[in-house]
Amino acid sequence: MQINPKESNSLLDSALNYHFPEYSEEQGIQKVVAFGDHSHKCPIYVKQTPSCTAGCPAGNDIRAWLTLVQHSEKRKRSWQESYELAWHEASKTTPFPAVCGRVCPHPCETKCNRSKKDDGAVNISSFERFIGDYGIRAGLRHKKLTTEIKDKKIAIIGAGPAGLSCAFQLARRGFQATVFEAFAQPGGMLRYGIPPYRLPRNILDGEIDAIVKTGVKIICNTVIGIDKSLDQLAAEFDKIFIGIGAHKGVQLGVAGEEAPNVFSAVRFLRMINSGEPVQLGTKVLVVGGGHSALVIARVARRLGAEVTVLYRRTIVEMPATEEEVSEALDEGVEIRYLIAPVGIRTENGRAVAVLCTQMKLGDLDKTGRRRPIPVEDSHIIVECTALILAISQRPDWKDAKRYVSANGWLKPDKDWSIDESMYAGGDVISPDRVTTAIGHGRLAAERIAASLEGKPFQPPNYSEIITEEKLRLSYYEKRERNERHWMPVNNRFDGTIDLEIDFGITEEQFRAEALRCMSCGLCFECNQCMIYCPQHAISEFPDNPVGQVMYTDYTKCIGCHICALTCPCGYIQMGMGEGL
C-alpha cells in the first residue's frame, strides 16, 4: 500500500498534540513489557467489546462470525471451511442461529457502528440465518467441550429456547441433561408461538435435532406438577432449571371474554401452530401493540380476514419493531392508535363488537412511555367476527408457584438460582425476546456446571464497549462502498401460513456483508500501523490468530502515537507499561 505523504504529515502533527488517558490493569488493559529505559507511552493492544455483541441478549461474538468469513482468502481457507468455522463459533453461545436469523428483532444491528458510515448496519440477522441454514444443510455436529460423560444429572422443565439452550450448554460440558416438555413436540414458543411463515418447521426441527445429538434427552407430553411433581424431580436430579415460558394469556377483565370467538394471543397461536381449526370469520380485531399482536394480525390476513389492530398508545410507544409494523401495513393490516377496549358485545353467545374508548397520552409511566388516559364521552363501537387479545401473558406455574416472587415472576439471584438446586430463565423471569431466553439458558448452564464441579464461577470480564467515536472511520471510506443487502419479502397469501415470508440473502450477498464488518475493537490486519510507523518498530506474525498479529519492538518505539492514530478499529491505544 502506498503511503500518502500529506496524511502522514497530518498524522504526525496530530500525534505531537494528542493526549491519551492513563490505563490500568483493572480496566482490562494488558501490560507493556519494554526493553530499556523509556518514559514515553507506547502502543498497547486492547481487545474491546464490539457494539453488536453489547447489544445481543444472547451474548454472541458477532464480530468473530463476520471476520472468520471476511478473512477466508487471507487465511487461505475455502469459503465452506469458513462457513463451518463460523457455525461452530456461533454454537459457543447459541444452538439456534437459523432460528434467530429469522425471528430475532436484531438489536445488535441497532448498535452496529457500520450504520454511521453508510446506508445501514451490517445485515447480521441475514448473516446469522445463512450460517444456521448452512449448518443444517451440511449436517454439522456441535463440538463438545469434553468427551467425559459426568455422573451429575440435570432436569430442564420446558423445551423452549431457554430450556434447550441450557440443556445444550450442559451437554457440551459432559453433563446428563433431560428436558421435560408439556406439549407434544419440543420448541416451546418457537413452535407454538411463531407461525411457519416466519419460522419453517424443518428449520426448527433441524436445529433441535443438532441439540439432541449432543446427548440431550427430550421427554414430551409430560407436565411437571401433574404427570410428575417438582419434588419427585428434585429427588431424582442434582439440579433443576425452570424454563416453562409464559403460555397463559391475560384477559381484559370484562364481560363477554368467555365467548368462543374471543382468544388470548397464546391460545390462538397454539391452535394455529398445532393445526387446530380456528373460525375467524371476515373481520378480526387484535388488541395490543407488541410483536405478538402484529404476528397474529398477519396470520389472520393470511387466512383471508380483514384485520384491525387496536392500540392504546401511538406508534412512537409501540413495542413492535418498525419493520414489523411496516410489513403488517404492506399486507393490508389496519392499525388504529389511541383506542382501547372497555367492553365486549355478544349475540347468541358470540362476540360481535367491541366497545372502545379514545385515549390521550399523559405523563411518562414506569416503562418510560407516556401513560394512556381515557377521553371522557368518547366511546365507539367496532364490529368483529373474532377478537384476539395480545395484551400480555403469564406462566402456568403449577408446582413452581412456591418460587414466585412478590412481583408475580421468578426472580433468580446473580447465579441464576432461586434456591440451592433450582435455577430459572426465559419468560418465567419476564416475557422477552427469543435471544434473551437463549442467553438466560446459557448463563444458567454455566453456573450449574460450576456448582456441580465445585468450582467458583468466574464470569467473563467484558472489556470496554467500542463505539463509533473511537474508530477512524475515514479509513473505511477508502474501501469500495458496499451497500447493505436486504432480504426480499414475499407478500403472497395462499390461504395458509406455511409460505415463508423472507427468502434470505444469496451466498454472494452473505460474503459481501462479512466484508462490511469494521472489526470494531480488534485487529483485522489492515497494516496501517506498520505502514505508517516512522521507526519501523511494528511487524506482524501472520500465523497468529486474527487480532493477535501485530508486534511492537519497544526498543525502537519513540512514543509518537502514529500507530494508534492510524488504527481504524481502535485496537491500538497508548499506555505506560513496566519500565516505560
Coordinates of C-alpha atoms in Angstrom, one line a residue, residues 15-576:
A15 CA 0.5 12.8 17.4
L16 CA 2.6 15.6 18.8
N17 CA -0.5 17.2 20.2
Y18 CA -2.5 14.1 21.1
H19 CA -3.5 13.3 24.7
F20 CA -4.1 9.7 25.7
P21 CA -5.6 8.8 29.1
E22 CA -3.7 6.6 31.6
Y23 CA -4.8 2.9 31.5
S24 CA -4.7 0.4 34.4
E25 CA -4.7 -3.3 34.6
E26 CA -8.0 -3.1 36.4
Q27 CA -9.6 -1.8 33.1
G28 CA -8.6 -5.0 31.3
I29 CA -5.6 -3.4 29.6
Q30 CA -2.6 -5.6 29.0
K31 CA 0.8 -4.5 30.3
V32 CA 3.6 -3.5 28.0
V33 CA 6.9 -5.2 28.7
A34 CA 9.6 -2.9 27.5
F35 CA 13.3 -3.1 27.0
G36 CA 15.4 -0.2 28.1
D37 CA 14.6 2.9 30.0
H38 CA 11.6 4.8 28.5
S39 CA 9.4 7.5 29.9
H40 CA 7.0 7.9 27.0
K41 CA 3.8 6.0 26.2
C42 CA 4.0 3.1 23.8
P43 CA 1.3 1.1 21.9
I44 CA -0.7 -1.5 23.8
Y45 CA -3.2 -3.8 22.1
V46 CA -6.6 -3.8 23.7
K47 CA -9.3 -6.1 22.5
Q48 CA -12.6 -4.4 23.1
T49 CA -16.2 -5.5 23.0
P50 CA -17.9 -4.5 19.8
S51 CA -21.2 -2.7 20.0
C52 CA -23.1 -5.5 18.2
T53 CA -22.2 -8.0 20.9
A54 CA -23.0 -5.5 23.6
G55 CA -26.5 -5.2 22.0
C56 CA -27.0 -9.0 21.7
P57 CA -29.0 -10.5 24.6
A58 CA -27.6 -14.0 23.8
G59 CA -24.0 -12.6 24.1
N60 CA -23.0 -13.8 20.7
D61 CA -19.5 -12.9 19.4
I62 CA -20.8 -11.5 16.2
R63 CA -17.6 -9.9 15.2
A64 CA -15.9 -13.3 15.2
W65 CA -18.6 -14.8 12.9
L66 CA -18.1 -12.0 10.4
T67 CA -14.3 -11.8 10.4
L68 CA -14.0 -15.6 10.1
V69 CA -15.7 -15.3 6.7
Q70 CA -14.1 -11.9 5.9
H71 CA -10.6 -13.4 6.2
S72 CA -11.2 -16.5 4.2
E73 CA -8.8 -15.7 1.4
K74 CA -6.3 -14.1 3.7
R75 CA -6.2 -17.3 5.7
K76 CA -6.2 -19.5 2.6
R77 CA -9.4 -21.2 3.6
S78 CA -12.2 -22.3 1.3
W79 CA -15.5 -20.4 1.7
Q80 CA -17.0 -23.6 3.0
E81 CA -14.3 -24.0 5.6
S82 CA -15.0 -20.5 6.9
Y83 CA -18.8 -21.1 6.9
E84 CA -18.2 -24.2 9.1
L85 CA -15.9 -22.3 11.4
A86 CA -18.4 -19.5 11.8
W87 CA -21.2 -22.0 12.6
H88 CA -19.0 -23.6 15.3
E89 CA -18.2 -20.1 16.6
A90 CA -21.9 -19.3 16.8
S91 CA -22.6 -22.6 18.7
K92 CA -20.4 -21.4 21.6
T93 CA -23.3 -19.2 22.7
T94 CA -26.4 -20.3 20.7
P95 CA -27.7 -23.5 19.2
F96 CA -30.3 -21.5 17.2
P97 CA -28.6 -19.4 14.5
A98 CA -31.0 -20.3 11.7
V99 CA -34.0 -19.7 14.1
C100 CA -32.7 -16.4 15.4
G101 CA -31.7 -15.2 11.9
R102 CA -35.4 -15.3 11.1
V103 CA -37.2 -14.3 14.3
C104 CA -34.9 -12.0 16.3
P105 CA -35.6 -8.3 16.0
H106 CA -31.8 -7.9 15.8
P107 CA -31.0 -5.3 18.5
C108 CA -27.4 -6.0 17.6
E109 CA -27.9 -4.1 14.3
T110 CA -29.2 -1.1 16.1
K111 CA -25.8 -0.8 17.8
C112 CA -23.7 -1.6 14.7
N113 CA -21.1 1.1 14.1
R114 CA -21.3 0.5 10.3
S115 CA -24.6 2.4 10.2
K116 CA -22.5 5.6 11.0
K117 CA -20.7 5.1 7.6
D118 CA -23.3 4.2 5.0
D119 CA -26.8 3.2 4.4
G120 CA -27.3 0.7 7.1
A121 CA -25.8 -1.7 9.7
V122 CA -24.3 -5.0 8.7
N123 CA -27.2 -7.3 8.0
I124 CA -26.4 -9.5 11.0
S125 CA -29.7 -11.3 11.1
S126 CA -29.4 -12.5 7.5
F127 CA -25.8 -13.4 8.0
E128 CA -26.8 -15.5 11.1
R129 CA -29.6 -17.1 9.2
F130 CA -27.2 -18.1 6.4
I131 CA -24.7 -19.6 8.9
G132 CA -27.5 -21.6 10.6
D133 CA -29.0 -22.8 7.3
Y134 CA -25.5 -23.9 6.1
G135 CA -25.1 -25.9 9.3
I136 CA -28.4 -27.7 8.8
R137 CA -27.7 -28.5 5.1
A138 CA -24.2 -29.7 5.9
G139 CA -25.4 -31.8 8.8
L140 CA -22.8 -30.2 11.1
R141 CA -22.4 -31.6 14.6
H142 CA -21.8 -29.3 17.6
K143 CA -18.4 -29.7 19.2
K144 CA -18.4 -30.8 22.9
L145 CA -16.0 -29.3 25.4
T146 CA -15.2 -32.7 26.8
T147 CA -15.6 -36.3 25.9
E148 CA -16.2 -37.2 29.5
I149 CA -19.8 -38.2 30.5
K150 CA -20.2 -36.9 34.0
D151 CA -22.4 -38.6 36.6
K152 CA -24.4 -35.5 37.5
K153 CA -27.9 -35.2 36.1
I154 CA -29.9 -32.0 35.4
A155 CA -33.6 -31.8 34.7
I156 CA -34.8 -28.9 32.5
I157 CA -38.5 -28.1 32.6
G158 CA -39.6 -26.7 29.3
A159 CA -38.2 -27.4 25.8
G160 CA -38.4 -23.7 24.7
P161 CA -35.4 -21.6 23.8
A162 CA -34.3 -21.1 27.4
G163 CA -34.6 -24.8 28.4
L164 CA -33.0 -26.1 25.2
S165 CA -30.2 -23.6 25.4
C166 CA -29.5 -24.6 29.0
A167 CA -29.6 -28.3 28.2
F168 CA -27.3 -27.8 25.1
Q169 CA -24.7 -26.0 27.1
L170 CA -24.7 -28.6 29.9
A171 CA -24.4 -31.4 27.3
R172 CA -21.4 -29.7 25.7
R173 CA -19.8 -29.8 29.2
G174 CA -20.5 -33.6 29.6
F175 CA -23.5 -33.4 31.9
Q176 CA -26.6 -35.6 31.5
A177 CA -29.4 -33.2 30.6
T178 CA -33.1 -34.3 30.4
V179 CA -35.8 -31.9 29.2
F180 CA -39.4 -32.4 30.2
E181 CA -41.9 -30.8 27.8
A182 CA -45.6 -30.4 28.4
F183 CA -46.5 -30.2 24.7
A184 CA -46.4 -33.0 22.1
Q185 CA -43.2 -31.5 20.4
P186 CA -40.2 -29.5 21.6
G187 CA -39.7 -25.9 20.8
G188 CA -41.9 -24.0 23.2
M189 CA -42.9 -20.6 21.8
L190 CA -40.6 -21.2 18.8
R191 CA -43.1 -23.9 17.7
Y192 CA -46.3 -22.9 19.3
G193 CA -46.0 -19.1 19.3
I194 CA -44.3 -18.4 16.0
P195 CA -46.1 -19.3 12.7
P196 CA -44.3 -21.2 9.9
Y197 CA -44.3 -18.2 7.6
R198 CA -41.7 -16.7 10.0
L199 CA -40.1 -20.0 11.1
P200 CA -40.4 -23.0 8.9
R201 CA -40.7 -26.2 10.9
N202 CA -37.9 -28.0 9.1
I203 CA -35.5 -25.3 10.2
L204 CA -36.6 -25.5 13.9
D205 CA -36.5 -29.3 13.8
G206 CA -33.0 -29.3 12.2
E207 CA -31.6 -27.2 15.0
I208 CA -33.3 -29.1 17.7
D209 CA -32.0 -32.4 16.2
A210 CA -28.5 -31.0 16.4
I211 CA -29.0 -30.3 20.1
V212 CA -30.3 -33.8 20.7
K213 CA -27.2 -35.2 19.0
T214 CA -25.0 -33.6 21.8
G215 CA -26.7 -36.0 24.2
V216 CA -29.7 -34.1 25.3
K217 CA -32.8 -36.2 26.1
I218 CA -36.2 -34.7 25.5
I219 CA -39.4 -36.2 27.0
C220 CA -42.6 -34.7 25.7
N221 CA -46.2 -34.8 26.8
T222 CA -45.0 -34.6 30.5
V223 CA -46.4 -31.8 32.7
I224 CA -44.4 -31.2 35.8
G225 CA -47.0 -30.6 38.5
I226 CA -49.4 -33.1 37.0
D227 CA -47.6 -36.1 35.4
K228 CA -44.6 -35.8 37.8
S229 CA -44.2 -33.5 40.8
L230 CA -41.4 -31.0 41.2
D231 CA -40.4 -32.8 44.4
Q232 CA -40.1 -36.1 42.6
L233 CA -37.9 -34.4 40.0
A234 CA -35.7 -32.8 42.8
A235 CA -35.2 -36.3 44.3
E236 CA -34.1 -37.8 41.0
F237 CA -31.9 -35.0 39.6
D238 CA -28.9 -33.0 41.0
K239 CA -30.1 -29.7 39.7
I240 CA -33.3 -28.3 38.0
F241 CA -33.7 -25.5 35.5
I242 CA -37.2 -24.0 35.1
G243 CA -37.9 -22.6 31.7
I244 CA -41.6 -23.2 31.2
G245 CA -42.2 -19.9 29.3
A246 CA -45.4 -17.9 29.5
H247 CA -48.2 -19.8 27.8
K248 CA -51.1 -18.4 29.7
G249 CA -53.0 -15.4 28.2
V250 CA -54.1 -12.4 30.2
Q251 CA -57.6 -11.2 29.9
L252 CA -59.2 -7.7 29.8
G253 CA -61.4 -8.5 32.8
V254 CA -64.7 -7.6 31.1
A255 CA -67.9 -9.5 30.5
G256 CA -68.0 -11.5 27.2
E257 CA -64.5 -12.8 27.3
E258 CA -65.7 -16.3 27.7
A259 CA -67.2 -16.2 24.2
P260 CA -65.7 -19.0 21.9
N261 CA -64.5 -16.4 19.3
V262 CA -62.5 -14.4 21.9
F263 CA -58.9 -15.7 22.1
S264 CA -55.8 -14.9 24.0
A265 CA -52.7 -14.5 21.9
V266 CA -51.0 -17.6 23.2
R267 CA -54.2 -19.7 22.8
F268 CA -54.8 -18.5 19.2
L269 CA -51.2 -19.1 18.1
R270 CA -51.1 -22.5 19.8
M271 CA -54.2 -23.6 18.0
I272 CA -52.9 -22.3 14.7
N273 CA -49.5 -23.9 15.1
S274 CA -51.0 -27.2 16.3
G275 CA -53.2 -27.4 13.2
E276 CA -56.4 -27.0 15.1
P277 CA -59.3 -25.4 13.1
V278 CA -60.0 -21.8 14.0
Q279 CA -63.1 -20.0 12.8
L280 CA -62.2 -16.3 12.5
G281 CA -64.8 -15.0 10.1
T282 CA -64.1 -12.0 8.0
K283 CA -63.5 -9.2 10.4
V284 CA -60.8 -9.8 13.1
L285 CA -59.9 -7.3 15.9
V286 CA -56.5 -7.7 17.6
V287 CA -55.8 -5.8 20.8
G288 CA -52.2 -4.9 21.6
G289 CA -49.1 -3.3 20.1
G290 CA -46.3 -5.8 20.6
H291 CA -44.7 -8.4 18.5
S292 CA -47.4 -11.0 19.2
A293 CA -50.2 -8.6 18.1
L294 CA -48.6 -7.9 14.7
V295 CA -47.8 -11.6 14.2
I296 CA -51.4 -12.6 14.9
A297 CA -52.7 -9.8 12.6
R298 CA -50.5 -11.1 9.8
V299 CA -51.6 -14.7 10.4
A300 CA -55.3 -13.7 10.3
R301 CA -54.6 -11.8 7.0
R302 CA -53.1 -14.9 5.5
L303 CA -56.3 -16.8 6.4
G304 CA -58.4 -14.3 4.5
A305 CA -59.8 -11.9 7.2
E306 CA -59.8 -8.2 7.3
V307 CA -57.7 -7.3 10.3
T308 CA -57.6 -4.2 12.5
V309 CA -55.2 -3.8 15.4
L310 CA -56.3 -1.6 18.3
Y311 CA -53.5 0.0 20.3
R312 CA -54.0 2.4 23.2
R313 CA -50.9 4.5 22.5
T314 CA -49.3 5.9 19.4
I315 CA -46.8 4.3 17.0
V316 CA -44.0 6.0 18.9
E317 CA -44.7 3.9 22.0
M318 CA -45.5 0.7 20.2
P319 CA -43.3 -2.2 21.3
A320 CA -43.4 -3.9 17.9
T321 CA -40.4 -3.0 15.7
E322 CA -40.7 -0.5 12.8
E323 CA -40.0 -3.4 10.4
E324 CA -42.9 -5.4 11.8
V325 CA -45.3 -2.5 11.6
S326 CA -44.3 -1.6 8.1
E327 CA -44.7 -5.2 6.8
A328 CA -48.1 -5.6 8.5
L329 CA -49.3 -2.4 6.9
D330 CA -48.0 -3.5 3.5
E331 CA -50.0 -6.7 3.9
G332 CA -53.2 -4.8 4.4
V333 CA -53.4 -4.8 8.3
E334 CA -55.1 -1.6 9.6
I335 CA -53.7 -0.1 12.9
R336 CA -55.8 2.2 14.9
Y337 CA -54.0 4.2 17.6
L338 CA -55.1 5.8 20.8
I339 CA -58.0 3.4 21.2
A340 CA -58.7 0.9 24.0
P341 CA -61.4 -1.8 24.5
V342 CA -63.6 -1.4 27.6
G343 CA -66.3 -4.0 26.9
I344 CA -67.5 -6.8 24.6
R345 CA -70.9 -7.0 23.0
T346 CA -72.2 -10.5 22.4
E347 CA -75.1 -12.0 20.5
N348 CA -76.1 -15.7 20.8
G349 CA -73.0 -16.3 23.0
R350 CA -70.5 -14.9 20.4
A351 CA -68.6 -11.6 20.4
V352 CA -69.9 -9.3 17.6
A353 CA -68.5 -6.0 18.6
V354 CA -66.1 -4.3 21.0
L355 CA -66.9 -1.2 23.0
C356 CA -63.8 1.1 22.8
T357 CA -62.8 4.5 24.2
Q358 CA -60.5 7.0 22.7
M359 CA -57.3 7.7 24.6
K360 CA -54.8 10.6 25.0
L361 CA -51.3 10.5 26.3
G362 CA -50.3 11.8 29.7
D363 CA -47.0 11.8 31.6
L364 CA -44.4 9.1 31.4
D365 CA -45.1 5.9 33.4
K366 CA -42.6 3.4 34.9
T367 CA -42.0 1.9 31.4
G368 CA -40.7 5.2 30.1
R369 CA -43.7 5.6 27.8
R370 CA -46.4 8.2 28.1
R371 CA -49.4 6.9 30.0
P372 CA -52.7 6.4 28.1
I373 CA -55.6 8.3 29.6
P374 CA -59.3 7.7 28.6
V375 CA -61.0 10.6 26.9
E376 CA -64.4 11.3 28.5
D377 CA -67.6 10.5 26.5
S378 CA -65.6 9.1 23.5
H379 CA -67.0 5.6 23.3
I380 CA -67.2 4.0 19.9
I381 CA -68.3 0.5 18.7
V382 CA -66.1 -1.6 16.5
E383 CA -67.7 -4.7 15.0
C384 CA -65.9 -8.0 14.7
T385 CA -66.3 -11.7 13.9
A386 CA -63.4 -12.6 16.2
L387 CA -61.4 -10.8 18.9
I388 CA -57.8 -11.7 19.8
L389 CA -56.2 -10.3 23.0
A390 CA -52.5 -9.8 22.7
I391 CA -52.1 -7.7 25.8
S392 CA -49.9 -9.9 28.0
Q393 CA -49.1 -13.4 29.1
R394 CA -48.1 -15.3 32.2
P395 CA -46.6 -18.7 33.0
D396 CA -48.8 -21.6 34.2
W397 CA -46.9 -22.1 37.4
K398 CA -48.3 -25.4 38.9
D399 CA -45.7 -26.8 41.3
A400 CA -43.3 -23.9 40.6
K401 CA -45.7 -21.4 42.2
R402 CA -43.9 -21.8 45.5
Y403 CA -40.9 -19.9 44.0
V404 CA -42.8 -17.0 42.5
S405 CA -41.7 -13.6 43.9
A406 CA -43.9 -10.8 45.1
N407 CA -43.9 -9.3 41.6
G408 CA -45.5 -12.4 40.2
W409 CA -42.5 -13.8 38.4
L410 CA -39.4 -15.9 39.3
K411 CA -36.5 -13.8 40.4
P412 CA -33.2 -15.6 40.3
D413 CA -30.1 -14.3 42.0
K414 CA -26.8 -13.4 40.3
D415 CA -26.1 -17.1 39.9
W416 CA -29.4 -17.6 38.1
S417 CA -30.6 -19.8 41.0
I418 CA -33.8 -19.5 43.0
D419 CA -32.6 -21.9 45.7
E420 CA -29.7 -24.2 46.2
S421 CA -30.7 -26.7 43.4
M422 CA -33.2 -24.7 41.4
Y423 CA -32.4 -22.3 38.5
A424 CA -34.6 -20.4 36.1
G425 CA -34.5 -18.4 32.9
G426 CA -36.5 -17.2 29.9
D427 CA -40.1 -15.8 30.1
V428 CA -40.6 -17.0 33.6
I429 CA -38.5 -14.0 34.6
S430 CA -40.3 -11.6 32.3
P431 CA -41.5 -12.1 28.7
D432 CA -38.8 -11.0 26.3
R433 CA -37.0 -12.0 23.0
V434 CA -36.0 -15.4 22.0
T435 CA -32.4 -14.3 22.1
T436 CA -32.9 -13.2 25.7
A437 CA -34.1 -16.7 26.7
I438 CA -31.2 -18.3 24.9
G439 CA -28.8 -16.1 26.8
H440 CA -30.5 -17.0 30.1
G441 CA -30.2 -20.7 29.4
R442 CA -26.5 -20.4 28.7
L443 CA -25.8 -18.3 31.7
A444 CA -27.7 -20.6 34.0
A445 CA -25.9 -23.7 32.5
E446 CA -22.5 -22.1 33.1
R447 CA -23.4 -21.6 36.8
I448 CA -24.9 -25.0 37.2
A449 CA -21.8 -26.6 35.7
A450 CA -19.5 -24.7 38.1
S451 CA -21.7 -25.6 41.1
L452 CA -21.7 -29.3 40.2
E453 CA -18.0 -29.4 39.7
G454 CA -17.4 -27.5 43.0
K455 CA -15.6 -24.7 41.2
P456 CA -16.1 -20.9 41.8
F457 CA -17.7 -19.4 38.7
Q458 CA -15.7 -16.7 37.1
P459 CA -17.9 -14.6 34.8
P460 CA -16.2 -13.3 31.7
N461 CA -14.5 -9.9 32.1
Y462 CA -16.0 -7.9 29.3
S463 CA -13.8 -5.1 28.1
E464 CA -14.9 -1.6 27.2
I465 CA -17.5 -1.3 24.5
I466 CA -16.1 0.4 21.4
T467 CA -18.4 3.0 19.8
E468 CA -18.0 4.9 16.6
E469 CA -16.2 7.9 18.1
K470 CA -13.3 5.6 18.9
L471 CA -12.9 4.4 15.3
R472 CA -11.0 6.1 12.5
L473 CA -14.0 6.0 10.1
S474 CA -12.2 7.8 7.3
Y475 CA -10.2 4.6 6.6
Y476 CA -13.3 2.7 5.7
E477 CA -14.1 5.3 3.1
K478 CA -11.1 4.2 1.1
R479 CA -12.7 0.8 0.6
E480 CA -15.2 0.1 -2.1
R481 CA -18.6 1.1 -0.7
N482 CA -20.8 -1.9 0.0
E483 CA -24.4 -1.2 0.4
R484 CA -26.4 -3.2 2.9
H485 CA -28.1 -6.2 1.3
W486 CA -31.8 -6.6 2.2
M487 CA -33.9 -9.8 2.2
P488 CA -36.7 -9.8 -0.4
V489 CA -40.1 -10.2 1.3
N490 CA -42.8 -12.5 0.0
N491 CA -46.2 -10.9 0.5
R492 CA -48.2 -13.6 -1.4
F493 CA -51.2 -15.0 0.5
D494 CA -52.3 -18.5 -0.4
G495 CA -54.8 -19.1 2.4
T496 CA -52.1 -20.9 4.6
I497 CA -49.4 -19.8 7.0
D498 CA -46.7 -22.2 5.6
L499 CA -45.2 -20.0 2.9
E500 CA -42.0 -18.4 4.3
I501 CA -42.1 -14.7 4.0
D502 CA -38.3 -14.0 3.7
F503 CA -36.2 -15.5 1.0
G504 CA -32.9 -14.8 2.7
I505 CA -29.8 -13.3 1.1
T506 CA -27.6 -15.0 -1.6
E507 CA -24.2 -16.5 -0.9
E508 CA -22.6 -13.6 -2.7
Q509 CA -24.5 -11.1 -0.6
F510 CA -23.6 -13.1 2.5
R511 CA -19.9 -12.7 1.7
A512 CA -20.4 -9.0 1.0
E513 CA -22.0 -8.4 4.3
A514 CA -19.0 -10.0 6.0
L515 CA -16.7 -7.5 4.2
R516 CA -18.8 -4.7 5.6
C517 CA -17.8 -5.5 9.2
M518 CA -15.3 -3.0 10.5
S519 CA -13.9 -5.3 13.2
C520 CA -14.6 -2.7 15.9
G521 CA -12.0 -3.1 18.7
L522 CA -10.0 -5.9 17.2
C523 CA -7.1 -6.0 14.7
F524 CA -8.2 -7.1 11.2
E525 CA -4.7 -6.9 9.6
C526 CA -5.0 -3.7 7.7
N527 CA -1.3 -3.0 8.4
Q528 CA -1.9 0.7 8.8
C529 CA 0.2 0.9 12.0
M530 CA 3.1 -1.0 10.3
I531 CA 3.0 1.1 7.2
Y532 CA 3.0 4.5 9.0
C533 CA 5.4 3.7 11.8
P534 CA 8.4 6.1 11.2
Q535 CA 10.7 3.9 13.4
H536 CA 9.8 0.6 11.6
A537 CA 9.1 -0.7 15.1
I538 CA 6.0 -2.8 14.2
S539 CA 6.0 -6.1 12.4
E540 CA 3.5 -8.9 12.0
F541 CA 3.2 -12.6 12.9
P542 CA 0.9 -13.9 10.1
D543 CA 0.4 -17.3 11.7
N544 CA -1.1 -15.9 14.9
P545 CA -4.9 -15.7 15.3
V546 CA -6.9 -12.8 14.0
G547 CA -6.4 -9.8 16.4
Q548 CA -3.0 -11.0 17.7
V549 CA -0.8 -10.5 14.6
M550 CA 0.9 -7.2 15.3
Y551 CA 4.2 -7.0 17.3
T552 CA 5.9 -3.8 18.5
D553 CA 9.7 -3.7 19.2
Y554 CA 9.6 -1.3 22.2
T555 CA 13.4 -0.7 21.9
K556 CA 12.6 1.3 18.7
C557 CA 9.4 2.9 19.8
I558 CA 9.6 6.7 20.4
G559 CA 6.0 7.1 21.5
C560 CA 4.9 9.2 18.5
H561 CA 1.3 7.8 18.7
I562 CA 1.0 7.4 14.9
C563 CA 0.2 3.7 15.1
A564 CA -2.8 4.5 17.5
L565 CA -4.0 7.3 15.2
T566 CA -3.8 5.2 12.1
C567 CA -5.5 2.2 13.6
P568 CA -9.0 2.2 12.1
C569 CA -10.7 -0.2 14.5
G570 CA -9.5 1.4 17.8
Y571 CA -7.4 -1.7 18.8
I572 CA -4.2 0.2 19.5
Q573 CA -4.0 2.5 22.4
M574 CA -1.1 4.3 24.1
G575 CA -0.2 3.3 27.7
M576 CA 2.7 3.2 30.2

